[in-house]
Structures are given as structure tokens and as C-alpha cells.
XYZ file of C-alpha atoms in Angstrom:
682
model
C -9.004 -19.543 6.618
C -11.370 -21.641 4.455
C -13.310 -18.839 2.796
C -13.054 -15.082 2.307
C -15.546 -13.599 4.763
C -15.845 -9.911 5.721
C -14.105 -10.495 9.056
C -11.097 -11.964 7.224
C -9.991 -8.606 5.819
C -7.067 -8.328 8.207
C -5.647 -11.630 6.984
C -4.961 -10.025 3.610
C -1.789 -8.161 2.636
C -0.379 -6.089 -0.182
C 3.210 -6.240 -1.426
C 4.496 -3.015 -3.027
C 7.500 -0.732 -3.739
C 10.125 -3.424 -4.365
C 13.802 -2.403 -4.210
C 16.888 -4.550 -4.809
C 19.528 -4.225 -2.103
C 22.447 -6.567 -2.732
C 21.120 -10.103 -2.458
C 17.893 -8.947 -0.820
C 14.603 -7.596 -2.093
C 13.129 -4.889 0.134
C 9.351 -4.553 -0.076
C 6.546 -2.807 1.789
C 3.951 -5.159 3.278
C 0.660 -3.432 4.085
C -2.344 -4.996 5.752
C -5.628 -3.760 7.208
C -6.007 -4.166 10.988
C -9.575 -4.438 12.182
C -8.722 -4.128 15.887
C -7.051 -0.712 15.539
C -9.209 0.203 12.508
C -6.092 1.319 10.605
C -3.423 0.001 8.256
C -0.121 -1.509 9.284
C 2.838 -1.349 6.930
C 6.519 -2.090 7.441
C 9.566 -2.672 5.290
C 10.863 -6.233 4.959
C 14.025 -7.672 3.443
C 13.453 -11.010 1.672
C 16.209 -13.343 0.523
C 15.632 -16.973 -0.307
C 13.504 -18.402 2.465
C 14.484 -15.757 5.017
C 12.491 -12.659 5.876
C 13.605 -9.746 8.081
C 11.494 -6.861 9.315
C 13.602 -3.717 8.797
C 11.314 -1.083 10.345
C 8.987 -1.160 13.336
C 6.787 1.919 13.250
C 3.029 1.694 12.692
C 3.163 2.671 9.060
C 6.474 2.620 7.148
C 6.308 2.939 3.371
C 7.734 4.444 0.145
C 11.371 3.333 0.625
C 14.272 4.685 -1.437
C 17.766 3.220 -1.401
C 20.933 4.915 -2.648
C 24.606 4.045 -2.217
C 25.180 6.330 0.754
C 21.668 7.202 1.906
C 18.361 5.425 2.327
C 14.981 6.716 3.428
C 11.290 6.072 3.806
C 8.121 7.701 5.079
C 6.921 6.716 8.509
C 3.798 7.527 10.534
C 2.511 6.772 13.999
C -0.975 5.274 14.239
C -3.469 7.471 12.343
C -0.941 10.299 11.989
C 0.677 11.927 8.974
C 3.948 10.506 7.651
C 7.352 12.121 8.158
C 10.632 11.541 6.346
C 13.186 9.177 7.906
C 16.689 9.037 6.384
C 19.992 7.389 7.356
C 22.948 5.541 5.925
C 20.708 2.469 5.753
C 16.996 1.822 6.159
C 17.708 0.240 9.530
C 19.510 3.339 10.847
C 17.171 5.960 9.359
C 15.880 8.613 11.742
C 13.225 11.304 11.490
C 14.402 14.451 9.732
C 11.085 16.339 9.275
C 8.313 17.543 11.545
C 5.904 19.093 9.056
C 2.532 19.787 10.642
C 0.553 18.146 7.803
C 3.141 15.477 7.028
C 5.346 14.611 4.051
C 3.788 13.072 0.954
C 6.785 12.288 -1.327
C 10.550 12.583 -1.375
C 13.726 11.955 -3.373
C 17.389 11.592 -2.305
C 20.511 13.184 -3.794
C 23.153 10.630 -2.828
C 26.242 12.596 -3.826
C 24.985 15.894 -2.459
C 23.558 14.356 0.738
C 20.256 16.182 0.311
C 16.620 15.274 0.475
C 13.897 16.895 -1.618
C 10.408 16.440 -0.276
C 6.847 17.663 -0.715
C 4.658 18.743 2.186
C 1.509 20.826 2.512
C 1.864 24.199 4.190
C -1.270 25.341 6.033
C -2.354 28.939 6.276
C -1.900 30.311 9.812
C -4.779 29.403 12.083
C -5.957 26.432 10.040
C -5.827 22.628 10.365
C -5.028 22.464 14.050
C -1.992 24.705 14.085
C -3.613 26.776 16.817
C -5.218 24.679 19.508
C -7.542 27.583 20.364
C -9.070 27.573 16.834
C -11.060 24.395 16.117
C -12.037 23.642 12.538
C -15.552 25.031 13.028
C -14.115 28.409 14.093
C -11.595 28.893 11.267
C -11.871 32.004 9.090
C -14.001 31.784 5.922
C -12.321 30.519 2.765
C -12.156 32.973 -0.140
C -12.232 30.910 -3.364
C -11.568 32.166 -6.901
C -10.169 29.002 -8.537
C -11.995 26.346 -10.556
C -10.483 23.542 -8.475
C -10.357 23.892 -4.700
C -11.233 20.439 -3.386
C -9.505 17.080 -3.680
C -11.035 13.718 -2.852
C -9.413 12.198 0.200
C -8.030 15.549 1.318
C -10.610 18.336 1.233
C -9.772 21.964 0.657
C -6.436 22.486 -1.075
C -5.875 26.207 -1.697
C -5.294 27.017 1.974
C -2.700 24.250 2.372
C -0.708 24.160 -0.892
C 1.820 21.393 -1.546
C 5.323 22.865 -1.548
C 8.867 21.587 -2.051
C 11.581 21.587 0.611
C 15.311 20.761 0.641
C 16.955 19.248 3.718
C 20.592 18.318 4.296
C 21.203 14.679 5.231
C 24.553 15.157 6.958
C 24.628 13.330 10.286
C 23.837 15.854 13.026
C 26.907 15.151 15.144
C 26.566 15.901 18.853
C 23.171 17.604 18.683
C 19.877 15.973 19.693
C 18.640 15.822 16.107
C 17.927 12.236 15.139
C 17.770 10.930 18.729
C 14.592 8.911 19.408
C 12.320 10.942 21.648
C 14.071 14.192 20.815
C 12.147 16.968 19.139
C 14.959 18.379 17.012
C 15.167 17.770 13.280
C 17.474 19.291 10.672
C 16.428 22.644 9.243
C 14.474 22.369 5.960
C 14.520 25.100 3.328
C 11.297 26.026 1.496
C 12.029 26.335 -2.206
C 10.453 28.845 -4.557
C 7.812 26.915 -6.475
C 4.966 27.696 -8.880
C 1.678 28.801 -7.321
C -0.005 25.428 -7.875
C 0.444 22.257 -5.836
C 3.683 20.434 -6.646
C 4.344 16.697 -6.673
C 6.800 14.054 -7.928
C 10.072 15.533 -6.542
C 13.207 14.395 -8.427
C 16.972 14.949 -8.634
C 18.946 14.382 -11.814
C 21.708 11.708 -11.503
C 24.348 14.369 -10.795
C 22.086 16.257 -8.378
C 22.373 19.423 -10.482
C 18.735 19.349 -11.525
C 16.021 19.688 -8.847
C 12.515 19.311 -10.218
C 8.843 18.789 -9.475
C 5.652 18.488 -11.512
C 2.988 21.202 -11.240
C 0.281 22.915 -13.273
C 1.542 24.958 -16.223
C -0.484 28.014 -15.195
C -2.204 29.175 -11.979
C -5.892 28.377 -11.610
C -7.799 31.660 -11.798
C -11.246 30.175 -12.386
C -10.922 28.237 -15.673
C -10.205 24.492 -15.596
C -6.912 23.580 -17.252
C -5.337 20.088 -17.121
C -1.919 21.109 -18.461
C 1.095 20.447 -16.250
C 4.836 20.373 -16.775
C 8.173 19.770 -15.067
C 9.470 22.758 -13.095
C 13.157 23.254 -12.324
C 13.722 24.558 -8.785
C 16.606 26.010 -6.828
C 16.997 29.346 -8.570
C 15.465 32.730 -7.911
C 12.322 31.619 -9.756
C 10.954 28.229 -10.775
C 11.522 27.472 -14.472
C 8.998 25.472 -16.521
C 10.123 23.020 -19.194
C 8.488 23.913 -22.513
C 6.621 20.700 -23.299
C 3.818 19.928 -25.759
C 0.308 20.491 -24.429
C 0.160 17.663 -21.913
C -0.539 16.560 -18.363
C 2.601 15.096 -16.773
C 2.143 12.290 -14.220
C 5.753 11.258 -13.477
C 9.269 12.132 -14.576
C 12.766 10.631 -14.268
C 16.022 12.253 -15.303
C 18.092 10.170 -17.735
C 20.990 12.657 -17.423
C 21.231 16.373 -16.742
C 19.856 17.275 -20.186
C 17.307 14.511 -20.773
C 14.162 13.627 -18.863
C 11.714 10.756 -19.260
C 8.052 11.670 -18.845
C 4.881 9.683 -18.285
C 1.717 11.630 -19.066
C -1.212 12.440 -21.332
C -1.110 14.546 -24.439
C -4.051 16.954 -24.493
C -4.500 16.945 -28.231
C -7.588 19.068 -28.867
C -7.204 21.576 -26.040
C -6.301 21.788 -22.359
C -9.340 19.654 -21.326
C -8.969 16.831 -23.854
C -8.529 14.027 -21.299
C -11.143 11.391 -22.192
C -9.433 8.047 -22.841
C -6.063 9.668 -23.551
C -3.521 6.850 -23.433
C -0.752 7.840 -20.988
C 2.460 7.881 -22.978
C 6.203 7.615 -22.479
C 8.085 10.713 -23.675
C 11.736 11.823 -23.860
C 12.422 15.566 -23.532
C 15.770 17.113 -24.492
C 16.165 20.272 -22.426
C 19.010 21.574 -24.595
C 17.197 21.238 -27.916
C 13.754 21.832 -26.409
C 12.363 18.790 -28.243
C 9.950 16.143 -27.003
C 9.583 12.704 -28.630
C 6.833 10.190 -27.822
C 8.157 6.639 -27.530
C 4.766 4.880 -27.257
C 1.838 4.848 -29.662
C -0.987 7.191 -28.561
C -3.729 4.885 -29.844
C -2.729 1.470 -28.439
C -0.234 1.813 -25.563
C -1.131 3.085 -22.073
C 1.818 3.526 -19.683
C 0.908 3.144 -16.012
C 1.932 5.613 -13.296
C 4.882 3.495 -12.177
C 8.202 5.269 -12.590
C 10.145 3.888 -15.601
C 13.821 2.890 -15.351
C 16.723 2.796 -17.824
C 18.778 -0.254 -18.874
C 22.040 0.607 -20.618
C 24.291 2.894 -18.584
C 28.029 3.103 -19.224
C 30.639 2.707 -16.480
C 30.696 6.496 -16.030
C 26.913 6.641 -15.699
C 26.332 7.926 -19.223
C 23.430 6.514 -21.208
C 24.461 4.182 -24.027
C 23.091 4.385 -27.567
C 21.317 1.041 -27.164
C 19.668 1.916 -23.853
C 16.119 0.728 -23.187
C 13.317 1.955 -20.948
C 11.655 -0.568 -18.627
C 8.071 0.492 -17.930
C 4.652 -0.937 -17.158
C 1.699 -0.855 -19.574
C -1.959 -1.573 -19.015
C -3.071 -4.517 -21.105
C -6.565 -6.023 -21.222
C -6.965 -7.318 -17.659
C -3.286 -6.976 -16.706
C -0.412 -4.545 -16.071
C 2.693 -5.835 -17.844
C 6.353 -4.902 -17.682
C 7.793 -3.992 -21.097
C 11.071 -2.928 -22.629
C 11.082 -0.031 -25.122
C 14.109 1.361 -26.994
C 15.069 4.814 -25.737
C 15.367 5.820 -29.409
C 11.926 4.481 -30.320
C 9.041 6.536 -31.659
C 5.338 5.702 -31.417
C 5.892 2.003 -30.739
C 2.555 0.145 -31.009
C 1.222 -2.425 -28.545
C 1.955 -5.356 -30.835
C 5.568 -4.190 -31.194
C 6.270 -4.079 -27.459
C 8.725 -6.488 -25.825
C 6.874 -7.979 -22.837
C 8.706 -9.229 -19.744
C 5.645 -10.473 -17.835
C 2.619 -12.511 -18.863
C -0.953 -11.682 -19.878
C -2.582 -12.155 -16.460
C -0.154 -10.691 -13.898
C -1.007 -7.230 -12.535
C 2.300 -5.492 -11.681
C 2.245 -2.622 -9.137
C 5.983 -1.926 -8.781
C 9.432 -3.084 -9.981
C 13.166 -2.603 -9.636
C 16.097 -3.685 -11.807
C 18.761 -6.157 -10.729
C 21.360 -6.625 -13.478
C 19.690 -8.586 -16.240
C 16.549 -9.281 -14.220
C 13.577 -7.287 -12.992
C 12.105 -7.863 -9.529
C 8.460 -6.932 -9.161
C 5.432 -7.018 -6.874
C 2.051 -7.952 -8.299
C -1.289 -9.658 -8.085
C -1.987 -12.897 -9.935
C -5.292 -14.695 -10.571
C -4.694 -16.912 -7.543
C -2.929 -14.532 -5.185
C -3.261 -10.926 -4.080
C 0.365 -10.341 -3.055
C 3.351 -11.772 -4.944
C 7.049 -10.949 -5.226
C 8.519 -12.311 -8.448
C 11.465 -12.029 -10.827
C 11.768 -12.067 -14.616
C 14.595 -11.774 -17.101
C 15.121 -8.550 -19.030
C 14.864 -8.820 -22.770
C 15.352 -5.639 -24.781
C 13.596 -5.062 -28.097
C 16.931 -5.619 -29.864
C 17.328 -8.978 -28.116
C 13.775 -9.892 -29.067
C 14.350 -9.072 -32.730
C 17.592 -11.040 -32.767
C 15.887 -14.051 -31.192
C 12.437 -13.824 -32.664
C 11.680 -17.503 -32.136
C 12.741 -17.551 -28.473
C 9.855 -17.850 -26.042
C 9.736 -15.602 -23.008
C 10.780 -17.508 -19.851
C 8.135 -17.565 -17.133
C 8.569 -15.292 -14.146
C 9.828 -16.981 -10.968
C 7.784 -16.391 -7.823
C 10.078 -15.450 -4.936
C 7.467 -14.968 -2.207
C 3.683 -14.811 -1.903
C 1.208 -14.013 0.822
C -1.178 -16.937 1.322
C -4.632 -16.356 -0.163
C -7.718 -17.870 1.530
C -7.550 -21.625 0.993
C -10.835 -21.901 -0.900
C -10.364 -18.918 -3.183
C -12.058 -19.448 -6.516
C -10.290 -18.961 -9.834
C -12.519 -16.940 -12.199
C -13.114 -18.253 -15.730
C -12.196 -15.843 -18.513
C -15.024 -15.120 -20.980
C -14.366 -13.742 -24.481
C -17.599 -12.426 -25.958
C -18.203 -10.873 -29.383
C -19.871 -7.520 -28.799
C -21.285 -4.764 -30.998
C -18.017 -2.840 -30.844
C -15.617 -5.792 -30.815
C -14.561 -8.645 -28.537
C -15.224 -8.082 -24.827
C -13.126 -9.538 -22.012
C -15.145 -10.751 -19.059
C -15.001 -13.200 -16.154
C -17.267 -15.632 -14.357
C -16.439 -16.552 -10.746
C -18.539 -19.319 -9.234
C -18.835 -20.648 -5.673
C -17.557 -24.126 -4.970
C -20.213 -26.796 -4.638
C -23.349 -27.344 -6.687
C -25.714 -24.651 -7.997
C -27.973 -23.220 -9.092
C -26.320 -20.035 -7.892
C -27.816 -16.541 -7.892
C -25.751 -14.236 -10.118
C -24.421 -10.733 -9.488
C -23.287 -8.554 -12.374
C -20.472 -6.331 -11.030
C -19.438 -3.181 -12.936
C -16.171 -1.232 -12.486
C -15.697 2.508 -12.144
C -13.818 4.909 -14.340
C -15.093 4.517 -16.970
C -11.494 4.554 -18.292
C -10.350 1.867 -15.841
C -10.493 -1.893 -15.895
C -11.094 -5.097 -14.015
C -8.055 -7.352 -14.047
C -7.173 -11.010 -13.789
C -5.794 -10.269 -10.307
C -7.188 -11.778 -7.105
C -10.053 -9.519 -5.954
C -11.406 -9.514 -2.394
C -14.901 -8.430 -3.441
C -15.295 -11.358 -5.845
C -14.045 -13.798 -3.206
C -16.425 -12.467 -0.517
C -19.401 -12.795 -2.866
C -18.528 -16.290 -4.084
C -17.878 -17.438 -0.488
C -21.416 -16.337 0.346
C -22.863 -18.437 -2.480
C -23.122 -15.889 -5.314
C -21.707 -16.260 -8.779
C -20.123 -13.048 -10.049
C -19.932 -11.848 -13.652
C -17.773 -8.851 -14.545
C -16.290 -7.358 -17.681
C -14.333 -4.566 -19.360
C -16.940 -2.990 -21.665
C -16.441 -0.179 -24.134
C -15.185 2.884 -22.293
C -12.738 0.776 -20.242
C -8.957 1.112 -20.172
C -6.505 -1.602 -21.103
C -7.471 -1.615 -24.772
C -7.228 1.105 -27.414
C -8.087 4.778 -27.327
C -10.995 4.075 -29.669
C -12.365 1.546 -27.138
C -12.068 4.148 -24.382
C -13.755 6.988 -26.288
C -16.719 4.795 -27.319
C -18.791 6.172 -24.412
C -17.929 9.840 -24.891
C -21.250 11.612 -25.423
C -23.068 8.313 -24.893
C -21.979 7.135 -21.466
C -24.480 4.310 -20.919
C -25.593 2.544 -24.079
C -22.336 0.989 -25.430
C -21.101 -0.171 -22.021
C -24.561 -1.393 -21.037
C -24.788 -3.520 -24.184
C -21.367 -5.011 -23.486
C -21.819 -5.936 -19.804
C -25.232 -7.434 -20.557
C -23.758 -9.436 -23.466
C -21.179 -10.936 -21.134
C -23.900 -11.698 -18.551
C -26.054 -13.398 -21.163
C -23.105 -15.474 -22.403
C -22.385 -16.621 -18.857
C -26.039 -17.544 -18.225
C -26.402 -19.385 -21.502
C -23.179 -21.324 -21.059
C -23.520 -22.579 -17.502
C -26.560 -24.452 -16.135
C -25.329 -23.845 -12.557
C -26.330 -20.183 -12.867
C -29.865 -19.224 -11.850
C -31.146 -16.660 -14.331
C -34.249 -16.047 -12.162
C -32.080 -14.599 -9.359
C -30.029 -11.749 -10.787
C -28.470 -8.739 -9.076
C -26.388 -5.855 -10.418
C -23.950 -3.628 -8.549
C -21.191 -1.124 -9.266
C -19.258 1.804 -7.863
C -18.574 5.287 -9.276
C -19.077 4.915 -13.034
C -20.199 1.382 -12.189
C -22.835 2.905 -9.906
C -23.850 5.138 -12.810
C -24.208 2.185 -15.162
C -26.076 0.146 -12.562
C -28.629 2.943 -12.193
C -28.997 3.288 -15.969
C -29.423 -0.488 -16.387
C -32.151 -0.777 -13.746
C -34.049 2.086 -15.383
C -34.099 0.200 -18.690
C -33.935 -3.502 -17.806
C -36.272 -4.912 -15.152
C -34.966 -8.483 -14.991
C -32.821 -7.813 -11.895
C -34.212 -8.670 -8.467
C -32.050 -6.077 -6.694
C -29.263 -3.552 -7.222
C -26.514 -1.799 -5.269
C -25.616 1.698 -6.500
C -22.381 2.708 -4.789
C -20.629 6.139 -4.864
C -22.374 6.792 -8.157
C -22.132 9.516 -10.772
C -25.883 10.093 -10.720
C -26.653 13.703 -11.670
C -24.373 15.229 -14.323
C -25.801 18.714 -13.689
C -25.018 19.102 -9.988
C -21.764 17.144 -10.418
C -20.386 20.164 -12.302
C -20.421 22.352 -9.208
C -19.815 19.839 -6.425
C -17.235 17.262 -7.591
C -13.497 17.906 -7.425
C -13.388 17.056 -11.157
C -16.811 18.454 -11.986
C -15.666 21.447 -14.017
C -14.352 19.225 -16.810
C -15.593 15.622 -16.362
C -19.291 16.095 -17.103
C -18.850 18.355 -20.127
C -16.147 16.142 -21.654
C -18.078 12.901 -21.159
C -21.756 13.910 -21.478
C -21.197 17.060 -23.628
C -22.930 20.379 -22.994
C -26.030 19.510 -25.004
C -29.132 19.640 -22.806
C -30.919 16.724 -24.454
C -27.787 14.604 -24.511
C -27.193 15.197 -20.806
C -30.774 14.209 -19.979
C -30.405 10.994 -22.012
C -27.312 10.102 -19.979
C -28.565 11.137 -16.520
C -29.553 8.420 -13.982
C -31.486 11.031 -12.001
C -33.566 11.886 -15.046
C -34.384 8.158 -15.470
C -34.994 7.319 -11.787
C -38.780 7.288 -12.214
C -38.400 4.282 -14.570
C -36.615 2.133 -11.960
C -38.560 -0.812 -10.493
C -35.611 -2.680 -8.952
C -35.052 -2.613 -5.148
C -31.895 -0.523 -4.789
C -29.418 -0.036 -1.972
C -27.691 3.333 -2.426
C -24.280 3.308 -0.683
C -22.113 6.412 -0.368
C -19.354 7.997 1.697
C -19.942 11.191 3.620
C -16.658 12.847 2.537
C -16.662 11.713 -1.091
C -15.570 14.749 -3.114
C -15.246 12.815 -6.376
C -18.886 11.768 -6.525
C -20.280 13.935 -3.725
C -22.876 12.693 -1.237
C -25.550 14.889 -2.812
C -25.491 12.581 -5.843
C -26.701 9.692 -3.691
C -29.138 11.851 -1.741
C -30.857 13.118 -4.877
C -31.038 9.652 -6.427
C -32.335 8.067 -3.188
C -35.073 10.709 -2.919
C -36.032 10.187 -6.580
C -36.339 6.420 -6.029
C -38.525 7.014 -2.973
C -40.777 9.331 -4.980
C -41.034 6.596 -7.635
C -42.137 4.080 -5.011
C -39.006 1.951 -5.285
C -37.896 -0.219 -2.374
C -34.685 1.624 -1.442
C -32.249 2.260 1.380
C -29.466 4.815 1.769
C -26.305 3.693 3.575
C -23.843 6.498 4.405
C -20.345 5.840 5.740
C -19.066 8.676 7.955
C -15.492 9.845 7.593
C -14.927 8.058 4.277
C -14.225 9.278 0.778
C -14.410 7.851 -2.751
C -11.770 5.216 -1.901
C -13.806 3.401 0.769
C -13.776 0.001 -0.940
C -10.024 0.111 -1.539
C -8.495 2.142 1.262
C -11.265 2.969 3.728
C -11.133 2.285 7.437
C -10.885 -1.518 7.809
C -14.002 -1.715 9.987
C -15.965 0.272 7.403
C -14.689 -2.038 4.656
C -15.913 -5.010 6.668
C -19.255 -3.314 7.331
C -19.540 -2.515 3.625
C -19.167 -6.203 2.773
C -21.674 -7.142 5.494
C -24.207 -4.629 4.143
C -23.780 -5.983 0.606
C -24.267 -9.578 1.703
C -27.284 -8.653 3.820
C -28.891 -6.876 0.863
C -28.244 -9.778 -1.496
C -29.441 -12.315 1.051
C -32.686 -10.369 1.414
C -33.352 -10.177 -2.296
C -31.531 -13.141 -3.887
C -31.431 -15.611 -1.017
C -27.847 -16.847 -1.418
C -27.241 -20.465 -2.353
C -30.275 -21.981 -0.666
C -29.558 -25.419 -2.153
C -26.010 -25.643 -0.799
C -25.145 -28.259 1.824
C -24.199 -26.037 4.773
C -22.437 -28.937 6.469
C -20.203 -29.521 3.457
C -16.944 -27.591 3.949
C -16.384 -27.518 0.168
C -19.362 -25.203 -0.344
C -19.132 -21.447 -0.079
C -22.656 -20.702 1.122
C -23.107 -17.994 3.702
C -24.150 -19.628 6.964
């Protein structure tokens, strides 16, 4: 493959969920398949140069390995996943048959039990009764503030519940036999009213826990959640500070590690909260934050402990290995278990400034991880573990580079973006310039990320490669409001969602144009998705230098978003405030009459994060303003189209983008189309 074209999507792969098993690293390899219009994923064992496929179903993922038991989730083509467990991954068999599938699980090795989460549909809904199609189901009676979830739909009539299942081999029965319908009996546990997730056992198996909302939703939005202990007559909530818990891991039967957000002001105070690492002592009822709330953002990757005694007890000098978001990267760090409010500059980093880690496991004094790098979208690598105490004792020692163990080949002519550091009004801005190979001048597309509290990274990005292969230079940045920096950087757009970020992305664009004569400043485009779609619409209302724009899955009308989005009851009011004039200043719909730029409005039919009506209203407003505009709607897709949508739709999305840019920017018309070193779109 010489270039990254839309039809090359199924040549890509993702490495994830690494686990160390003896001398092997087990990973999940996932890739889009255009022919079947679905995703293939299987578990592989890698050791040295050898590679073995361990599982052979259509979609095998989320492996867990214990001494006596191993398991994973597995799904037939376009079906929901079920739990497979056995003495090894290779011998695992199906042990669940939940109608709506299993979403998560944990294994109790000593107790030979599995704890899993599955949605339980109300009778007569979601295909349980073949005589009742979806259009003939009973009406839904709704009294809660939240009742939809992007990528799922209605939630209250199919709550997520926790189940226990014994893992003991079934003996002479038909359970576990391929083709047989029998599975072991699962027991539904008593859980809180709200959806549960993140099932966990403590090391001894005595603690059984999940994460769920602190209080039932009776019509008022509330972001508080906590860890609930299950297995008794009633679920028991841990008494935590006011926070939203993302993940938890038991250190021992009395101590639990938490990853989550503190909700400092009240139960809706979520804007730019830096996810923290916490230790909660269930005996004393105390909670201590290990990471600094202003500078350190822990990612939603489960942390692990280094420093267990022979008997499994946690030693005084134990450390937590976790992943933090840095500016343009996700880096593995070591933090003392006894630490308190450790700042970013005090962290002990195990990986470099450009690698984007998505999973890791510990192997003695090393950490094995999967990641993206600037030159590759799927890498398995290994790094040494240095604790903060080691770092202080050897302050002058440089961190050894990570060793790449395996990588999926990227397209041969992938471009390596140039990092731009630009002084902005609010501080230095990190940005990138990716240029096609060959000679310019190249038309330039300003690409803007969603969030806003998210970030572009140094990692290999298919969208950038498709655009550069077609002859377009791409400029992108992490403006104020983005993640990966400080809380102050993230809150800079609260109450003023457009102006600070607009100034920053345009400053990076202007630096790129001024510093590179191969860029054609007379042929500029701007595009973005979600918050990026929002900012694109606000830019084209105020700045008419762009020849065309693509507004994708945008946050376009703060008013209607309140009642239609799955996060509408708190997002708009926390970001744009409740002030009428302030909302109007920040509303793309209110500014649509000022747009002069030809605009392609792209949206997904089942997007419940930024609902389709956002695009429909904006498209109609552009038409009324006489703007050259088109509306492109993807059926069956949600807010995650560009990342996890049907492969054919992802390809068609790329094709629609390139067609729009070719119409309005013309691609690299000066490129030599017979020269294989150019990336012009032929």
C-alpha cells in the first residue's frame, strides 16, 4: 500500500488489552473489514518473532488471565458478546447466553467465579418476543433526567445488572460443548437501581463490587457515582467524597484504588475536572488523592500495583503504575502509593513524550504496553519500571527508551507531521502540520478536535493520512479548552466556548502558513467533529477566508441540545451558562446567517450525543442564508462514526470529505500524477 486511501481502511489494525502470560504477550488485534462491513478481532500470543492466533471467533476481545482461569468476551458476526471462560484462553467455552450480551467481567481465581455485567430487558422489548417488533412495543414511561445513551439508545427499560456465575467445569453435562445450548446458571445480584459497570473482585475474592450512581435518577441530573459492594441482602455504597468514579481496583480487602473526577462545586461540576488517582480505606472511611487536581489527568486505563509481598500483602514502598494524559500523548507513570497530590512535573515517566498508550500489563520489572506512535497506529512495546524512589535515588539517570516488540505495518508513504509550538494569548499552543509528499503549493485544511476537553495526539491518525494522500496539507492543534494540559487550560472556554479556542487554532494556522511557502493560503478549508464541528461553524460565521467547511456531528444549538442530547441536561448549562445573552453569543445557530462559506453538514442518524436535529436546524439556517450547503446523513450510525462506525460508512465518509474538498479546493493540481512519490488524489 503506497498511500492511505479510503479503500485501505481494512488494511489497518489496532493492538489493545495486552496481558503477560509467561514468556508471551497476549493482545487483541482488531481491524475493520469492508467486505463484511464489520470488525474482526481475535486474541494473539506474541513471543519473539512468533505469533499464534489463540481464538477464532468473529470478535474476541477483553481477555483476562488468572492462575487457574482465563476468559474473554466473544461475539458472532454483528451479534452481542458473551463470556467465554476456561482453564486457558485456548480452552475457554461459552458460559453465558444473555439476550443483550455481556459488556464486562472479572474473574475470582480462588473462588472459581465470574462476575459480569449484562443488560436485562423488560419483558416484550428488544426482540425477546418474536411477535412484538420494535415498532409495536409498549410506550416508554420516563421520569428520569437521563434515559438515552449514545451508541445504545434507551437505557431505563434495559438496565445494566451484575451476575455471578460458577466456573467449575460442568462435568458430564452438555454445558460448554460447542453447538450445545446449555450454559451454567448465573445468579442475578441485588444492585442499586442505576446501571452498574466495572465489576471487580478483591484479591481474596471476599469483596464483590461495581460502580454505579450514588443516587437514583428521579428527574434531576447528578454526576455522582461510587463503588457498591454486592453479595449481601442489599448493595452497600462506599462513602466517598463527592466524585464520579470511572474505574476501581482492590489493593487488598480494605483498600481500593479509584480513578475518577472530584465534583468540587456540586454534583454537576464536571468541566475540565482532571481525573485523579485516589486510595480509599474502607476501614477508616478515608480517601486520599494521590495526583494533583490541577495538573495531572489519569486516563481510564486500570492502574496496577508494584510492590506485593510473598503473601500477597502490599509493601510500604509499593507504587501505582497508571497512565496520564500529557500534551499530545498518553504516558505510563509510577506514583508512590503513599503519595498525596503529586504534580505533573513530579511524576516518574516510563514512556516518552509522543507515544499514546492504550493498555499495559506488568512483567516483573518491566511494563508491556500497546500504543500508537507518530509513525505507526499499532505497536506492542516494553519499558523498564522505575519507581519514584528509584528516580530520586538516581536523579541523573536517563530513562531507557522503550523497546518495540511488534508493530502493524503502516502505509508505506505515511507522512510524519511536524510539531508546531506557537505562543498564544493564553500560553503556548501545541499544534501539527502534516504535508503531502512532493512539491506544493498545497491547499490547507484546518482540522479541529471534539470535546472540547479532549486532545489530538502525536499518534498516527488515519484521517490525516487520507487527506495528505489526496494532496491536502493538514493543520491541527490543541487549543484552550483541550485536555492534556492543566485544569486552567481546560476551563478557559467555560462560558466562552468559541473565542479562546478560535484564537488558538487560527494562530497555529497562521504560523504554519507564514513558515512554509509550500502551503497555499488562497485555498483554505476548515473541518471538525462534535465540539470541532461547533468551532468550525463559529469560525465560518466570523472569518470568511475559508473556501469551504465541513461541519460534522456538531454541537450547533445549545438550546435544543438541553432536551435532546444524552448529556444535554448538564453539558450546555455548565459550558455555556444559563445566561440568555451568553448562550446566544456562543450559539452557531444564532450566527448561521453570517456564514458565507460553502458548508457540508455531516451527521449520523442515531447520534444521541449531538442529535441529528442539531444538523437539521443548522442546515436549514444555512439554506435560508443562501449558503451553498449539503446535508449528508449516515443511517444506523451514532456519534462514534469516524472511530467505530460501520467500515463501509467510514470509507464513504472519507470519500465524501475528499469529494467536497476536491470541489472547493481542487487538491494538489500542480502535483505530477505519474510520480509515485506524490500523494495527489488521482
